[in-house]
Coordinates of C-alpha atoms in Angstrom, one line a residue:
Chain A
X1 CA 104.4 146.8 -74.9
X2 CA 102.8 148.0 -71.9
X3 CA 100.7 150.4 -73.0
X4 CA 99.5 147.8 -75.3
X5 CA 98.6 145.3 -72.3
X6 CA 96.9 148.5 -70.5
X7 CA 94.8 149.7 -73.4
X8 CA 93.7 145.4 -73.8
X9 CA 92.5 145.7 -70.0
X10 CA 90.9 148.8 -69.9
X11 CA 89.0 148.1 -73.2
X12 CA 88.1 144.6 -71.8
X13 CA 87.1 146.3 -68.4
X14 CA 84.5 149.3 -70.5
X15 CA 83.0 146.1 -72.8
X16 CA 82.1 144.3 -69.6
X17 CA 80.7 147.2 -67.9
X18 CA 78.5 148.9 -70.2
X19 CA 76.8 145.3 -71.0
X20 CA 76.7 144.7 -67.3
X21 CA 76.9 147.2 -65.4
X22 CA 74.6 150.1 -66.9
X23 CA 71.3 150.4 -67.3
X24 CA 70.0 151.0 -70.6
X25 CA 68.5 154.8 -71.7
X26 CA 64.8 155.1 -71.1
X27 CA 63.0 155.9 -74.5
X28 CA 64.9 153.3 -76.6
X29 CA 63.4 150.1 -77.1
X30 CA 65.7 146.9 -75.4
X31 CA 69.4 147.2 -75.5
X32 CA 69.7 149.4 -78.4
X33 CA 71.2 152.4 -76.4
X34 CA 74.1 150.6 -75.6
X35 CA 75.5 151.5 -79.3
X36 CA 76.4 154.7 -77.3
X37 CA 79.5 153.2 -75.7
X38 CA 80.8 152.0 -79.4
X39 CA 79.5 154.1 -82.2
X40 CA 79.9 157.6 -81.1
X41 CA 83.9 156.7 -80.1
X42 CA 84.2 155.1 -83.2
X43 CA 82.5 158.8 -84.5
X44 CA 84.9 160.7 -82.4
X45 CA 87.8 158.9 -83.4
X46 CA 87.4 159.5 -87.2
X47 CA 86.6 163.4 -86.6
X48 CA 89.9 163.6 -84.6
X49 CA 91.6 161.4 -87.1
X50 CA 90.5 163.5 -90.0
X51 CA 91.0 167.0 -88.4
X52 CA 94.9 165.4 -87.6
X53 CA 95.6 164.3 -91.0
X54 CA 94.1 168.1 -92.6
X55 CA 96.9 169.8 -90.1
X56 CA 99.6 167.5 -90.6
X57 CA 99.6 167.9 -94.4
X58 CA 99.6 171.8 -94.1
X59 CA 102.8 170.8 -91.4
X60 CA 104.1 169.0 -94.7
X61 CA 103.0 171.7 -97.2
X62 CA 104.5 174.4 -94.9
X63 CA 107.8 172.4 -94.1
X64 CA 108.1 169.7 -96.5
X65 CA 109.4 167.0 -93.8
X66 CA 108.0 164.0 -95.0
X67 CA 107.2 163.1 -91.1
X68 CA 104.0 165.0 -91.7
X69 CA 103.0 163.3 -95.0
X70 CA 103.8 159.7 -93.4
X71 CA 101.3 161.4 -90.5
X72 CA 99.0 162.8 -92.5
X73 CA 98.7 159.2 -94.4
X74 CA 98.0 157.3 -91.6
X75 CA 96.4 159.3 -89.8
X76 CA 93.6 159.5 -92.9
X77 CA 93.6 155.9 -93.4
X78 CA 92.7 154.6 -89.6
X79 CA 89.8 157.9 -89.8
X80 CA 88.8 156.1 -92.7
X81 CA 88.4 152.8 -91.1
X82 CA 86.5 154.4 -87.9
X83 CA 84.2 156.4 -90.3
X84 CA 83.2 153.1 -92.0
X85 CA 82.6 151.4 -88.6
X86 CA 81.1 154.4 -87.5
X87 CA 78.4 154.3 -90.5
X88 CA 77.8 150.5 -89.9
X89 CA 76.8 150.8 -86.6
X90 CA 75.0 153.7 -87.2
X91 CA 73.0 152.2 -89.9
X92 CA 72.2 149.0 -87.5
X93 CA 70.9 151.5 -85.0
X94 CA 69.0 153.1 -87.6
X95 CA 67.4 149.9 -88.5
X96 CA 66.8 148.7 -85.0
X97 CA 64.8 152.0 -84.0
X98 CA 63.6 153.9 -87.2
X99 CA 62.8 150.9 -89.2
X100 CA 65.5 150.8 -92.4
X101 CA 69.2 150.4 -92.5
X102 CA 69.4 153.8 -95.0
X103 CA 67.0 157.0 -95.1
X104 CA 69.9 159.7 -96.3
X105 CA 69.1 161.0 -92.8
X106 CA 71.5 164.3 -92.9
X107 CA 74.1 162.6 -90.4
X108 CA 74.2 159.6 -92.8
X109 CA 75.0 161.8 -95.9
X110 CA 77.3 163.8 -94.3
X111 CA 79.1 160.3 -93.0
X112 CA 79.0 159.3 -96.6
X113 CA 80.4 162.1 -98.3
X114 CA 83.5 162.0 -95.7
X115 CA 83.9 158.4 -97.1
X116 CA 83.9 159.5 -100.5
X117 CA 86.1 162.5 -99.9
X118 CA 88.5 160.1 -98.1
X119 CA 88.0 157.6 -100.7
X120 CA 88.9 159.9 -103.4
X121 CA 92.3 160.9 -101.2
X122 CA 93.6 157.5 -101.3
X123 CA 92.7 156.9 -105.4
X124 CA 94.9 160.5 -105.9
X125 CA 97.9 159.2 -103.6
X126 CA 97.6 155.7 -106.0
X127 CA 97.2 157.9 -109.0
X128 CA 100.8 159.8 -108.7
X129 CA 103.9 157.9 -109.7
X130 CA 106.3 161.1 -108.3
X131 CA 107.0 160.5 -104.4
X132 CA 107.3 164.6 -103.8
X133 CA 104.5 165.0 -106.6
X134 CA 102.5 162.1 -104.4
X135 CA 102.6 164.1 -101.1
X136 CA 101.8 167.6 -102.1
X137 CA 98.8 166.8 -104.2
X138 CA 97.2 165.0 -101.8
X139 CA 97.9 167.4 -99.0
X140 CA 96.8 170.3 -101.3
X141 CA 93.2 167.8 -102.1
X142 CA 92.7 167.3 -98.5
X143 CA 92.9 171.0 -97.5
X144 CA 90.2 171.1 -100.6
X145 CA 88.1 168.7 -99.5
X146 CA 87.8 170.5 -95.9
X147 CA 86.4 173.8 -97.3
X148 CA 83.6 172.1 -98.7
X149 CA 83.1 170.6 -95.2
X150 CA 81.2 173.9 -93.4
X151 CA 78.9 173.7 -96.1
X152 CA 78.1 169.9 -95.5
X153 CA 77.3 170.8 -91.8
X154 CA 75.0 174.1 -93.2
X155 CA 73.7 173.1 -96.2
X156 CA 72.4 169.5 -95.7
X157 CA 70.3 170.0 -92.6
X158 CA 68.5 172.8 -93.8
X159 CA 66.9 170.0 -96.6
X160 CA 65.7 167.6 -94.3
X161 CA 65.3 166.9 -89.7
X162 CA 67.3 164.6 -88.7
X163 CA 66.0 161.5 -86.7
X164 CA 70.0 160.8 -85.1
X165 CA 69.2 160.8 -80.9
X166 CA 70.7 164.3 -79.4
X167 CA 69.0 164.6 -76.0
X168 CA 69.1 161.3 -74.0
X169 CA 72.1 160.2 -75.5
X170 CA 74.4 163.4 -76.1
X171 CA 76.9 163.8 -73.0
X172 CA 76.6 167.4 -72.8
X173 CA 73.1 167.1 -72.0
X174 CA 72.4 167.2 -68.2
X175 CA 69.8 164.5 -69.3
X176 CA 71.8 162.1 -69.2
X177 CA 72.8 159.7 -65.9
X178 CA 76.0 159.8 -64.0
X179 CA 77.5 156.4 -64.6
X180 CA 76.1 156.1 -68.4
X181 CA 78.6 159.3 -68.5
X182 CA 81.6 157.9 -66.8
X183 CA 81.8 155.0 -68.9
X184 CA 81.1 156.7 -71.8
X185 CA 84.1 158.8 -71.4
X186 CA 86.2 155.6 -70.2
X187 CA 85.1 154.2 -74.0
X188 CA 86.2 157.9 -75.3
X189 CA 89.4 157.6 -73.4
X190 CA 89.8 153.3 -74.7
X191 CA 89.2 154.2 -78.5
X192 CA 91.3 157.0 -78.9
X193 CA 94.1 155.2 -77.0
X194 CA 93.7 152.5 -79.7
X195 CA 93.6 154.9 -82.2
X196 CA 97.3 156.7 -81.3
X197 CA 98.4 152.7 -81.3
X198 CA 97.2 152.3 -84.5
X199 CA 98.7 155.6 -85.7
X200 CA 101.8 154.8 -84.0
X201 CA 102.5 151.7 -85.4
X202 CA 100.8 152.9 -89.0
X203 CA 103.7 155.8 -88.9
X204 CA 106.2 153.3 -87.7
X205 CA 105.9 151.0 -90.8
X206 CA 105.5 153.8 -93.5
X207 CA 109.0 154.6 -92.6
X208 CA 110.5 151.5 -92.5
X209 CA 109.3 151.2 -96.5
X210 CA 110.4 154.3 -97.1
X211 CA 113.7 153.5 -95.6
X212 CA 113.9 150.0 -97.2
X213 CA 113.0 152.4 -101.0
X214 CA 115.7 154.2 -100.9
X215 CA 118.2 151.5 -99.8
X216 CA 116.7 149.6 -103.0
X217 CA 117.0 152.3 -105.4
X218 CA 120.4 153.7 -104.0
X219 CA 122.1 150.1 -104.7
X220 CA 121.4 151.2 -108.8
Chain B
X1 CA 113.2 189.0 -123.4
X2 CA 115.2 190.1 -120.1
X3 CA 114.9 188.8 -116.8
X4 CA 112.9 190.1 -114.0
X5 CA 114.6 190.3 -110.3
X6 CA 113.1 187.0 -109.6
X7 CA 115.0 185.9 -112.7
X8 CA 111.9 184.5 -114.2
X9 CA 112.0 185.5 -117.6
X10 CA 108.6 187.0 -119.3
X11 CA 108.1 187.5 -122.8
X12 CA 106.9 191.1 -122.6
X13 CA 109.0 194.2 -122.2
X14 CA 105.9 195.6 -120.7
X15 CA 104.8 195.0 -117.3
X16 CA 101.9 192.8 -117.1
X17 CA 99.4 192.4 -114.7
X18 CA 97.8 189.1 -113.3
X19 CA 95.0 189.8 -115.2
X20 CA 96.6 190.6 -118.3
X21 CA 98.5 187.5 -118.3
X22 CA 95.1 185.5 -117.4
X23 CA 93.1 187.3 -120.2
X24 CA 96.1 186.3 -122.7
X25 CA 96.1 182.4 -121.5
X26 CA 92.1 183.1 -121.8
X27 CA 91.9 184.0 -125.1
X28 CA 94.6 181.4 -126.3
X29 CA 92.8 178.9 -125.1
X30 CA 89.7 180.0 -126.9
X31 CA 91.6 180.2 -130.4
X32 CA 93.1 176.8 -129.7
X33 CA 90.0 175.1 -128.9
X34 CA 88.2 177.0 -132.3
X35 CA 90.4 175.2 -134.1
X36 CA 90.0 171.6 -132.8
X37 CA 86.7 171.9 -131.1
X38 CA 88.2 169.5 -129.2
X39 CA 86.3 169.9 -125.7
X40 CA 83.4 171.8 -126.6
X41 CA 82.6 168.3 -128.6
X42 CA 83.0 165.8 -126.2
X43 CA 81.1 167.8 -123.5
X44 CA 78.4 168.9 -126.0
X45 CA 77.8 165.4 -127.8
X46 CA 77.8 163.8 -123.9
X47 CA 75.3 166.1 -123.0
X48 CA 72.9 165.8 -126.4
X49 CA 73.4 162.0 -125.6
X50 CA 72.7 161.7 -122.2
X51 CA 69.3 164.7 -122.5
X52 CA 68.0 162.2 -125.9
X53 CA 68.2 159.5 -123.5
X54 CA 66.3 160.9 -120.9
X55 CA 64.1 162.5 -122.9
X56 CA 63.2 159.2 -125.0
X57 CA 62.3 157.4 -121.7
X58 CA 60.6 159.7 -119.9
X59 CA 59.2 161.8 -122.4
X60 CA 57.0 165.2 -121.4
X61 CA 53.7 162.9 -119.9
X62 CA 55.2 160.5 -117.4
X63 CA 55.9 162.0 -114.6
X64 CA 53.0 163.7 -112.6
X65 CA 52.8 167.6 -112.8
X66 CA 53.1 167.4 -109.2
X67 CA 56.4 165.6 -109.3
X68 CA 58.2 167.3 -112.2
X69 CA 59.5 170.9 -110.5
X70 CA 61.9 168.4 -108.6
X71 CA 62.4 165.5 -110.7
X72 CA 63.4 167.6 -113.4
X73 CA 65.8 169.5 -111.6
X74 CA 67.5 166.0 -110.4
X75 CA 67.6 164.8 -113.9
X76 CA 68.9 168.4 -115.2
X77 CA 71.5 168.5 -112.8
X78 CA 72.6 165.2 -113.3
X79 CA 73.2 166.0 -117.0
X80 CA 74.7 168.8 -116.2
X81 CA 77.5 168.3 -113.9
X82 CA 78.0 164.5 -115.5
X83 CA 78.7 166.5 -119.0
X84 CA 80.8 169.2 -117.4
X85 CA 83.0 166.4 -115.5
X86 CA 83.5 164.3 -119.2
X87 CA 85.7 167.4 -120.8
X88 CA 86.4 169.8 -118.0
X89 CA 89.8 169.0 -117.2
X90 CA 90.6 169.0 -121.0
X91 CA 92.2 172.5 -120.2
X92 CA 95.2 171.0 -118.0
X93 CA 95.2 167.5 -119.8
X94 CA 95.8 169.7 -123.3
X95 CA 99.0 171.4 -122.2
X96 CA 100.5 167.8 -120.9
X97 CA 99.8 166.1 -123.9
X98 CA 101.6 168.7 -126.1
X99 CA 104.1 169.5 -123.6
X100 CA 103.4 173.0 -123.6
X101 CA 103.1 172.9 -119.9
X102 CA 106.8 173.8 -119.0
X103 CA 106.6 176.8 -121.6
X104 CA 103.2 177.9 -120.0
X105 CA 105.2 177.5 -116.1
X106 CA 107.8 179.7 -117.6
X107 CA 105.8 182.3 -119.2
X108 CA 102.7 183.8 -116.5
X109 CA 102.8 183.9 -113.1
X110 CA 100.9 180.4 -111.8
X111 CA 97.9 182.5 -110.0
X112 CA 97.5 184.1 -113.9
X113 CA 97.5 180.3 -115.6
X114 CA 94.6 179.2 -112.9
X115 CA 92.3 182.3 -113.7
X116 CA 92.7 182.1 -117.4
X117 CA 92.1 178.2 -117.0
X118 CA 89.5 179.1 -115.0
X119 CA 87.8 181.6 -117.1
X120 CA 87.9 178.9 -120.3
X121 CA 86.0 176.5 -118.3
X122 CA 83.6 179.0 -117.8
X123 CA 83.1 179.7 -121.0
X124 CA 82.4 176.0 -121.8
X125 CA 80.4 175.8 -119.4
X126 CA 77.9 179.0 -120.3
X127 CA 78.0 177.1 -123.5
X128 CA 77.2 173.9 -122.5
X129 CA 74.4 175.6 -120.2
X130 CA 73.0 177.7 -123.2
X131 CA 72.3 174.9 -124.9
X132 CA 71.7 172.3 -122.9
X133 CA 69.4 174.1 -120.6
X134 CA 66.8 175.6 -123.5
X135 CA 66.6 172.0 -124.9
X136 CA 65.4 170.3 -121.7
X137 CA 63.0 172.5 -121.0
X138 CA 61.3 172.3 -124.4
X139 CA 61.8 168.6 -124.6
X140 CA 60.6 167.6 -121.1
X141 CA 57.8 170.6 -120.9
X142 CA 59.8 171.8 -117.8
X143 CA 57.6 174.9 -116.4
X144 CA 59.4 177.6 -114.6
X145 CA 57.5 179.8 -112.5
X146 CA 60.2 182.1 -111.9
X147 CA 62.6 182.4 -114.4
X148 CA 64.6 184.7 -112.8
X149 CA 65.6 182.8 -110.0
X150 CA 66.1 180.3 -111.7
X151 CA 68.5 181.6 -114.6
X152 CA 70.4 183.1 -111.0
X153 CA 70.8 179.3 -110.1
X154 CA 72.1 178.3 -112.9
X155 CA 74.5 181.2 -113.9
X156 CA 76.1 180.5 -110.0
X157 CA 75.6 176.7 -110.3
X158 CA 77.7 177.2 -113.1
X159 CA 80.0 179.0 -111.6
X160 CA 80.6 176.6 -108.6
X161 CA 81.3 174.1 -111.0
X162 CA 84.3 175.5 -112.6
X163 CA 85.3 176.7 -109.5
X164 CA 85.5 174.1 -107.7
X165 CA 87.1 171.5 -110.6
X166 CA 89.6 173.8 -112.3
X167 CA 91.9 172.9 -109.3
X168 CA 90.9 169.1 -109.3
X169 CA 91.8 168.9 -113.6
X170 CA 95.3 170.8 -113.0
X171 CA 96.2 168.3 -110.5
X172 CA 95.2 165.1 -112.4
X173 CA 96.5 166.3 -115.6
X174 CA 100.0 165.6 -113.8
X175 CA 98.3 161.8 -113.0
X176 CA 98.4 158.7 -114.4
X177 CA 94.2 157.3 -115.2
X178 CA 93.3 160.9 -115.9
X179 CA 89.5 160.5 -117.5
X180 CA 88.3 158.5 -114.4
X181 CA 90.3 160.2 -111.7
X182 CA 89.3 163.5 -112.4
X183 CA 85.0 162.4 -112.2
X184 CA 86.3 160.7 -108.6
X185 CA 88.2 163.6 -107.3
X186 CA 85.9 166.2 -108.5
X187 CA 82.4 164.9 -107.4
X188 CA 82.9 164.7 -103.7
X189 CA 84.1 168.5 -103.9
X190 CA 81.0 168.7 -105.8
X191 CA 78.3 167.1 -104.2
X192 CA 77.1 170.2 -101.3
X193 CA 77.0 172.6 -104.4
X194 CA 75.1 170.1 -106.3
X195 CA 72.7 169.3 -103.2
X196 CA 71.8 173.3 -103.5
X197 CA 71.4 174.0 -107.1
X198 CA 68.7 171.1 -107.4
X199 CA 67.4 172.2 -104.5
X200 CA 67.5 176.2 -106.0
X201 CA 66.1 174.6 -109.1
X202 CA 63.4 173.1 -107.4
X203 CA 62.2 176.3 -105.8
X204 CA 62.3 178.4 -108.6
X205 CA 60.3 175.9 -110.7
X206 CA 57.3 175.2 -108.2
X207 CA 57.2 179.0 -107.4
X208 CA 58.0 178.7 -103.8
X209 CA 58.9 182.2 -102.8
X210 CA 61.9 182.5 -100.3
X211 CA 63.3 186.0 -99.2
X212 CA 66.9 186.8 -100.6
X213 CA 67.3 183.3 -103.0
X214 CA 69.1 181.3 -100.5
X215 CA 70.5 178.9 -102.6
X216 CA 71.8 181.3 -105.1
X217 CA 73.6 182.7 -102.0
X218 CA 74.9 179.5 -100.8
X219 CA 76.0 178.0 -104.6
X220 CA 77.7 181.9 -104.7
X221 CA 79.5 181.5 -101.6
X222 CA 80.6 178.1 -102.9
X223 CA 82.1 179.7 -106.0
X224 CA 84.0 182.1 -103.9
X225 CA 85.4 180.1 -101.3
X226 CA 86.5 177.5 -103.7
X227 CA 88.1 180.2 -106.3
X228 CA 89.8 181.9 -103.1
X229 CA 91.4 178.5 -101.9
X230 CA 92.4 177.5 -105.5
X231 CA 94.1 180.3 -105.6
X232 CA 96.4 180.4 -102.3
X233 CA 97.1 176.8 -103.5
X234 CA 97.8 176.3 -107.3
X235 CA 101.0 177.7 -107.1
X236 CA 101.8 174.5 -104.9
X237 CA 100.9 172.1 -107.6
X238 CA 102.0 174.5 -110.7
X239 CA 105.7 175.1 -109.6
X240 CA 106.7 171.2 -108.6

């Protein structure tokens, strides 16, 4: 409960300040460089949610506690709702600065094919009537799926540039100014908080059906 | 018959080996589909269908010389893989429909069942490609200034593809909604190899030389990592 009243305030706190408080980046036209503060987390979140979800279902492939799966589940599901808002603002960025909402750009193809990937995950976990059965297949598609991920990240920029911002607005450049950096780390620190509450409770409730399934099915 | 130390019980008194067993399963396979021509027809047919329908809207003249060494490899490739995903995972979907797929657990080793699977696809897909691929280009006048990079694209394209669906059909033959799952599943997986062979195709078609064929290289790679990692985990989805 009080985490949940700190993460509201802090979040509330970072929205204020980067529309008040910070200047915008020189080189973009009006206020379009404040996306910084909310697409990039939204970014980070999904990479970290993704990369979480690949290692817990090897935990669950490895030990078979069904912990991991009910991990690996959620952890897939809230990566896939921060990828989507991730290409959404992305593509409204891309429209406000290079002049369309979609030019395959090789960040927006390989922000598609993670959707689809992910996408497909969820259809195989629907497809599978066998609990057990359920679980291994999709841990065994999502380990699949992340081989083919190197080749994304080699393969795709080498057919096109890409036109996504990397020197004003990347935080390991020294270009960037001292308080655009603090708060972007504060809106780092605010998204993933959300996200482990999200996972949290995601986890939470996966158990509680599972529980409530096998109370059902035991009374037969 | 007599039980090995792991009590799994083989049929032969004589000690096989992993390629054996996947040879046998291989050549099996190959009988059984001679006789029903089961999967060679629907991949075939889908393929003559989709290449008419190309051809008969497009035709030879309507796309500017200029355009064609990459349009053409798009609309190849598209036939292509779209074919290959329509019968592909007929190998898995086979043995569940006959219920021959406990008998097949009990009798090879599961890294043996995925390379003789593997191999079968193969072979329908050198098929599919030797007869698909001479028909385009005559129909759409495709011109090919190096033909030897280009057959290299498509024997490792090739490749990729059954390497990186074989795993995909075994899972969804144990599915319910098997035709449509196994296009879903199998085309993210799909999509960097496909990305490379058009743009392979492309390359070899306009003449463009590049040192070492990168894209072969790449679509090779592919076919390797994906065989490699099919292999440390089909015996997970094989033994449940």
């Amino acid at each position: 409960m009080i985490y949940k009243i700190l993460l509201t305030i802090w979040m509330n706190l970072i929205i204020a300040a980067v529309f008040l408080y910070v200047e915008p980046a020189v080189g973009f036209p009006g206020e379009v460089s404040r996306i910084l503060f909310f697409h990039v987390p939204m970014a980070w979140v999904a990479t970290l949610a993704f990369l979480l979800s690949m290692i817990a279902s090897s935990v669950y492939l490895i030990t078979r506690k069904v912990n991991a799966d009910f991990l690996a589940q959620s952890s897939a599901e809230l990566g896939f709702l921060f990828c989507f808002l991730a290409t959404v603002t992305g593509s409204i960025f891309a429209k406000a600065t290079w002049g369309s909402f979609w030019n395959w750009d090789p960040r927006q193809t390989s922000i598609v094919m993670l959707l689809m990937i992910y996408g497909a995950y969820f259809v195989l976990r629907s497809a599978v009537p066998d609990y057990e059965k359920r679980r291994v297949f999709a841990g065994v598609y999502s380990i699949l799926a992340f081989c083919t991920v190197p080749f994304l990240i080699f393969v795709v920029p080498r057919i096109t540039t890409s036109l996504h911002p990397e020197d004003t607005l990347n935080p390991a450049n020294p270009g960037m100014d001292i308080k655009t950096l603090i708060f972007f780390l504060g809106s780092l620190c605010a998204y993933t908080g959300l996200f482990v509450w999200m996972l949290r409770l995601k986890v939470r409730m996966l158990r509680i059906m599972d529980r409530e399934q096998r109370a059902f099915r035991s009374n037969f | 018959m007599h039980p090995t130390k792991s009590g799994r019980w083989i049929t032969q008194t004589v000690s096989s080996t992993y390629l054996s067993e996947a040879v046998a399963i291989w050549l099996r396979d190959l009988r059984s589909e001679f006789r029903t021509r089961y999967a060679v027809n629907s991949i075939l047919m889908f393929a003559l269908t989709t290449l008419v329908a190309v051809s008969f809207s497009i035709g030879s003249f309507r796309i500017e010389e200029s355009e064609r060494p990459f349009l053409y490899a798009v609309l190849l490739w598209i036939i292509l893989v779209f074919s290959a995903l329509s019968g592909l995972s007929r190998s898995f979907v086979k043995e569940q429909e006959s219920g021959t797929m406990d008998i097949l657990k009990l009798s090879a080793r599961p890294q043996a069942v995925f390379l003789g699977k593997l191999f079968f696809n193969l072979t329908m897909l050198g098929v599919l490609e030797l007869i698909i691929v001479p028909a385009f280009i005559l129909l759409m006048g495709y011109k090919i200034k190096f033909p030897g990079c280009f057959v290299a694209m498509m024997v490792t394209g090739g490749l990729g593809l059954g390497a990186g669906t074989t795993l995909v059909a075994a899972m969804i033959a144990q599915a319910d909604a098997r035709g449509a799952l196994f296009s879903a599943l199998s085309f993210p997986l799909l999509l960097p190899l496909i990305i490379t062979a058009i743009k392979g195709s492309e390359r070899a078609a306009y003449g463009i030389s590049a040192a070492g064929w990168p894209e072969v290289k790449i679509a090779a790679a592919y076919a390797v990592i994906m065989i490699t990692i099919s292999l440390l985990l089909f015996p997970l989805i094989w033994e449940e």
